[in-house]
CSV table of C-alpha atoms in Angstrom, one decimal:
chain,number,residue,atom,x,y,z
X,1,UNK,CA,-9.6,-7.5,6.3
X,2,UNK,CA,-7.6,-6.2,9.3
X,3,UNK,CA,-6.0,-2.8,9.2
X,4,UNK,CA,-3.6,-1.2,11.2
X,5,UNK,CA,-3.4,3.1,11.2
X,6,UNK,CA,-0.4,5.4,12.6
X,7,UNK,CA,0.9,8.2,12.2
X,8,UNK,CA,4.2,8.6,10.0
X,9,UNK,CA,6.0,11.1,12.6
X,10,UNK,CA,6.2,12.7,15.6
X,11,UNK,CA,9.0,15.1,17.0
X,12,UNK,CA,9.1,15.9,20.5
X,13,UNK,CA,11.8,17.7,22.5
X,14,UNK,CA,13.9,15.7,25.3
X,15,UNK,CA,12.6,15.2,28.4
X,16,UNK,CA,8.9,15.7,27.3
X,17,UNK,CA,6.0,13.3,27.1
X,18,UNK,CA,5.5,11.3,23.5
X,19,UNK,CA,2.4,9.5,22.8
X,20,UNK,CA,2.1,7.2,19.4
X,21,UNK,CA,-1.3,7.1,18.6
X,22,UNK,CA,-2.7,3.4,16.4
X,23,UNK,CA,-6.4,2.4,15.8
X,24,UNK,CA,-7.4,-1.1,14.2
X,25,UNK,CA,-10.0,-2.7,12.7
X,26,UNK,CA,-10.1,-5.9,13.8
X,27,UNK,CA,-12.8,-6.6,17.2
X,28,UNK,CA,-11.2,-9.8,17.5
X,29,UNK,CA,-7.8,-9.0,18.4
X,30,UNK,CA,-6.8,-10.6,21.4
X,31,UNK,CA,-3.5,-8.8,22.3
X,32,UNK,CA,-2.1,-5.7,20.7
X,33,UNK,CA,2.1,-5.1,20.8
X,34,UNK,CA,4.1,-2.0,20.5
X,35,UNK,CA,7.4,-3.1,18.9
X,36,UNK,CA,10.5,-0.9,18.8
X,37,UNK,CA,12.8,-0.8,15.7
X,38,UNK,CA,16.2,1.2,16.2
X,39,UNK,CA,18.0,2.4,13.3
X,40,UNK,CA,19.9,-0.8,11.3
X,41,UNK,CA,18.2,-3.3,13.5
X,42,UNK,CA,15.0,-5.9,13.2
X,43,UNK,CA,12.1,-5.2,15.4
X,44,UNK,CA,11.9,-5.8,19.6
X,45,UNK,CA,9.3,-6.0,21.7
X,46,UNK,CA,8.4,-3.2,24.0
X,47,UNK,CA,5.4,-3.9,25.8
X,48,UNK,CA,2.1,-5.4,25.2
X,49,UNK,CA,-1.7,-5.5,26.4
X,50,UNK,CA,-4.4,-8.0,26.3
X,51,UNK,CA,-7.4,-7.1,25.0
X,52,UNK,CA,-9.2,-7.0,28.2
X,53,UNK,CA,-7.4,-4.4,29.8
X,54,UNK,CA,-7.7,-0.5,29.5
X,55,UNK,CA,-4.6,0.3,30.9
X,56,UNK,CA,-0.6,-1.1,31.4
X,57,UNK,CA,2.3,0.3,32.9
X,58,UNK,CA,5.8,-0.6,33.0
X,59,UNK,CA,8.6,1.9,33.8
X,60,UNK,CA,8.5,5.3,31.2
X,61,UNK,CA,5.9,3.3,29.4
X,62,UNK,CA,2.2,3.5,29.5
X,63,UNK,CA,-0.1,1.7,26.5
X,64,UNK,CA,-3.7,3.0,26.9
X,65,UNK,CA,-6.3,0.4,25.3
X,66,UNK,CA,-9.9,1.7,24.2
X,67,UNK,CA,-11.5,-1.0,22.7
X,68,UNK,CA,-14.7,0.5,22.1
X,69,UNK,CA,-13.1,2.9,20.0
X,70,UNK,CA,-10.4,0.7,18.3
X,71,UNK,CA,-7.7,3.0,19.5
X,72,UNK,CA,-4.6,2.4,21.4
X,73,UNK,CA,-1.7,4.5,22.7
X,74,UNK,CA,1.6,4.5,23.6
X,75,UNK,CA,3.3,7.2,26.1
X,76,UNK,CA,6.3,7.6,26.8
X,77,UNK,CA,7.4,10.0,29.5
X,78,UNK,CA,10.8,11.9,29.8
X,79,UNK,CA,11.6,11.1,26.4
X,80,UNK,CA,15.2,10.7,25.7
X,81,UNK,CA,16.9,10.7,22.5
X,82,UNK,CA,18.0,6.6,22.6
X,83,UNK,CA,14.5,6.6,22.7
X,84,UNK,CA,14.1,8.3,19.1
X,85,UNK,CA,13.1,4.7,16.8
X,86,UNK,CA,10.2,3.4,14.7
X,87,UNK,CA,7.5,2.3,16.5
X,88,UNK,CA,4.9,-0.2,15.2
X,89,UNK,CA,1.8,-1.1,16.6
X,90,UNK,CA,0.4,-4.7,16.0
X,91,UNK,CA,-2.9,-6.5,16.8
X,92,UNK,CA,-2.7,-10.5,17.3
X,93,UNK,CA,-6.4,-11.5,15.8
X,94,UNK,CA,-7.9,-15.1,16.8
X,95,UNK,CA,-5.5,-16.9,14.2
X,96,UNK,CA,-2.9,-15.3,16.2
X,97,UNK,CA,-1.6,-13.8,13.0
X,98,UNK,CA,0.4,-10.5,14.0
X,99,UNK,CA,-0.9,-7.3,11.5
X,100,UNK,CA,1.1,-4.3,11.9
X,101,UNK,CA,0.6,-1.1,11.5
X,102,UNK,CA,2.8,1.5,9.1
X,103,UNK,CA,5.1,2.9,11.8
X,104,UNK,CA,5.4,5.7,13.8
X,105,UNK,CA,8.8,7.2,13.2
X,106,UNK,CA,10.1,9.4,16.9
X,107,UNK,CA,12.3,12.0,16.5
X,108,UNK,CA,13.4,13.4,20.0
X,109,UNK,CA,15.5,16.6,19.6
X,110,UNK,CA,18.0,17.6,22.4
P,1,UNK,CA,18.1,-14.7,24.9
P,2,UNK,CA,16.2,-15.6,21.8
P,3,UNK,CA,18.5,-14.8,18.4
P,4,UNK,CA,17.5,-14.9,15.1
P,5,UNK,CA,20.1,-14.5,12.4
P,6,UNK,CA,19.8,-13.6,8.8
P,7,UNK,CA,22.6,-14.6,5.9
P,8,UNK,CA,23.2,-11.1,4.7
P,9,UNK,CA,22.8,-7.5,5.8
P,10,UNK,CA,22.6,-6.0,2.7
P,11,UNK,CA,22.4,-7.6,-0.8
P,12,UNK,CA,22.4,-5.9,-4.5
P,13,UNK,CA,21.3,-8.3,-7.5
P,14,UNK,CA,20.4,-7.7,-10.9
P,15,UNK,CA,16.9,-8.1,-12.4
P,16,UNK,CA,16.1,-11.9,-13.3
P,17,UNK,CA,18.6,-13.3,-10.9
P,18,UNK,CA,17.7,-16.3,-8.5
P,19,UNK,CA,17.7,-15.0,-4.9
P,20,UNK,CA,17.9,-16.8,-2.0
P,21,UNK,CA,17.6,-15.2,2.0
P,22,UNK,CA,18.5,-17.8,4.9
P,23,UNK,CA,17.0,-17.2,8.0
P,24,UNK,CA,18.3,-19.6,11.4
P,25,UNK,CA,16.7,-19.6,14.8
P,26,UNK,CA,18.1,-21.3,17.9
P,27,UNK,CA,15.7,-21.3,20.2
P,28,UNK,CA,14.0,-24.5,18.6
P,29,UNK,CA,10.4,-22.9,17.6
P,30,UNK,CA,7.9,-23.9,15.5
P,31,UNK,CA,6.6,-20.9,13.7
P,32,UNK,CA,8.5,-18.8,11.4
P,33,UNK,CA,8.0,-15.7,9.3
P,34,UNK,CA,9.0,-13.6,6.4
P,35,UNK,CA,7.9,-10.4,6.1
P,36,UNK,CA,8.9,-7.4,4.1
P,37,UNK,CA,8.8,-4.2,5.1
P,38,UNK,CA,8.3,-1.1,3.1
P,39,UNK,CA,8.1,3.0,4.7
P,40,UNK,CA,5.1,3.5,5.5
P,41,UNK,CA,3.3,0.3,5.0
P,42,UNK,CA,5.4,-1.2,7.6
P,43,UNK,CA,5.6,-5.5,7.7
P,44,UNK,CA,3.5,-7.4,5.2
P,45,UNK,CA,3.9,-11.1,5.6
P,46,UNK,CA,5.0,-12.6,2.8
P,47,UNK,CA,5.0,-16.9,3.8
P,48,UNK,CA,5.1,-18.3,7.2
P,49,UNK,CA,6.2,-22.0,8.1
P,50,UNK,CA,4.5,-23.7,11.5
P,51,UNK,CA,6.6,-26.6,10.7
P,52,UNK,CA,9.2,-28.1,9.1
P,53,UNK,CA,7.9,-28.8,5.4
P,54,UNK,CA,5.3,-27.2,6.4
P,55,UNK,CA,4.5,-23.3,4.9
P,56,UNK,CA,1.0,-20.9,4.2
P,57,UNK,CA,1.2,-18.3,1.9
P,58,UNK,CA,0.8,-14.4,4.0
P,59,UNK,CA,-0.4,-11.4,2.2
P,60,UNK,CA,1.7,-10.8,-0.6
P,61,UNK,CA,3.2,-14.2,-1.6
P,62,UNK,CA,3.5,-13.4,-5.5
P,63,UNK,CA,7.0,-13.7,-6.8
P,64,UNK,CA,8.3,-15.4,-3.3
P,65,UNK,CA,8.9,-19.0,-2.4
P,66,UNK,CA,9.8,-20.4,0.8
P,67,UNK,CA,11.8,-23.8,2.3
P,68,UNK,CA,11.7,-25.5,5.4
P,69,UNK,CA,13.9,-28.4,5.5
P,70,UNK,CA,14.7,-28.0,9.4
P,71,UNK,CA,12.9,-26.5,12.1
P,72,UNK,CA,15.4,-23.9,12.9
P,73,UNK,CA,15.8,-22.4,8.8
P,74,UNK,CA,13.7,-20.8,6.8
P,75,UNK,CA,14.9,-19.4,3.4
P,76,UNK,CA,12.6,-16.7,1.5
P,77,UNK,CA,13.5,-17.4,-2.5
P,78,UNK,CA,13.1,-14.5,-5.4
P,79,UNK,CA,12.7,-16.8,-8.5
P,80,UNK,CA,13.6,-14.5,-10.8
P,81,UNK,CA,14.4,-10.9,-8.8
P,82,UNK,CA,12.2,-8.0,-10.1
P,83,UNK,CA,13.1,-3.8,-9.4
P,84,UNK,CA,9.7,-3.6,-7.1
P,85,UNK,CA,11.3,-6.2,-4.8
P,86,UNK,CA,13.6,-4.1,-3.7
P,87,UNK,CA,12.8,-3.5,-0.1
P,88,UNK,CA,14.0,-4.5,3.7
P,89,UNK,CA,13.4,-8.3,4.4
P,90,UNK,CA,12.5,-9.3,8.1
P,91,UNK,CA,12.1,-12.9,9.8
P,92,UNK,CA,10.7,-13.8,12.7
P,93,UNK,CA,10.2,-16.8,14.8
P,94,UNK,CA,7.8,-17.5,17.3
P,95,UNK,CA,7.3,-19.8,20.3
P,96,UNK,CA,4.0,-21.0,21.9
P,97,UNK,CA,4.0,-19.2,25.3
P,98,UNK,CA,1.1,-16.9,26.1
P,99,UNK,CA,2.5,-13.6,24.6
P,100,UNK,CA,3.1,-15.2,21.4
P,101,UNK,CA,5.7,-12.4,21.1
P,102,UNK,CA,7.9,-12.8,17.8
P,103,UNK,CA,11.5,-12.5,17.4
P,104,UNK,CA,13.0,-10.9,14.9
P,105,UNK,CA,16.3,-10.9,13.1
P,106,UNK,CA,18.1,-7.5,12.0
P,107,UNK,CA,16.7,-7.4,8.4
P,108,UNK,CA,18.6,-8.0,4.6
P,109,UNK,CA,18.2,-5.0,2.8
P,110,UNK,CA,18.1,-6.5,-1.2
P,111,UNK,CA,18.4,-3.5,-4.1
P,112,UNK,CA,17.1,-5.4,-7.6
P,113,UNK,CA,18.8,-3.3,-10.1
């Protein structure tokens, strides 16, 4: 079946570059998500690609997509500390089913 | 703005009690979702609903049932509550548009004691 890898943590200091790091399985996936969960709260979109890009940028964000490899990134640059969350990747597959990955929990120190 | 609610925020029951979790939606769409969600195994879907009446089991449906008497609730039931299904409860909903994006509500955390 489909599976969904990330990293349990990463601590980076404020103001420097962050990059969550998530490889699937599935070659079907038609659109892979980066969702956001703050402390207390359910899960919000943060950005998105379709499977036929390599590249998307909006703002601080920037999701990198290799396909070939199964592996997709997230950056985030000038990383603040309302930006410290859990991070999940997901990957729609052709039943538009959403899997998600474990999350990456962000810990930005000041 | 797309809001999702859920009954309770937190929730502490005893082994073998009857649980239920309500889940309301107001933006009028079809698809809904429970999911729980576990550190380090993030969301595993546990039913979803594409309609009213209408519900598929997800990955882990064991010890869960669902209802879907109108389109904009979905209740997740414990039928008798165990100790390993104590863990963070998330819905979702989801509309038709392109992104398919789904919205989630803030979570009930449930302790089975």
């Amino acid at each position: 079946g489909e599976d969904v890898e990330q990293s349990l943590f990463l601590s980076v200091r404020e103001g420097d570059s962050s990059v969550i790091n998530c490889t699937y399985t599935d070659s079907s996936s038609t659109y892979l998500y980066w969702y956001k969960q703050e402390p207390g709260a359910g899960l919000q979109l943060l950005t998105y690609i379709f499977s036929n890009m390599d590249m998307k940028q909006d703002q601080r964000l920037t999701v990198l997509l290799n396909k070939k490899d199964k592996h997709l990134s997230l950056r985030i640059a000038d990383t603040q500390t309302g930006d410290s969350a859990i991070y999940f990747c997901a990957e729609r597959n052709a039943g538009n089913m959403l899997t998600f990955g474990g999350g990456t929990r962000l810990m930005v120190k000041p | 703005d797309v809001k999702v609610t859920q009954s309770s925020r937190y929730l502490v029951k005893r082994t073998g009690e009857k649980v239920f979790l309500e889940c309301v939606q107001d933006m009028d769409h079809e698809n809904m979702f429970w999911y729980r969600q576990d550190p380090g195994l993030g969301l595993r879907l546990i039913y979803f609903s594409y309609d009213v009446k209408m519900k598929e089991k997800g990955d882990i449906p064991e010890g869960y049932s669902v209802s879907r008497e109108k389109k904009e609730r979905f209740s997740l039931i414990l039928e008798s509550a165990s100790t390993n299904q104590t863990s963070m409860y998330l819905c979702a909903s989801r509309g038709t548009g392109r992104v398919n994006e789904q919205y989630f509500g803030p979570g009930t955390r449930l302790t089975v004691t």
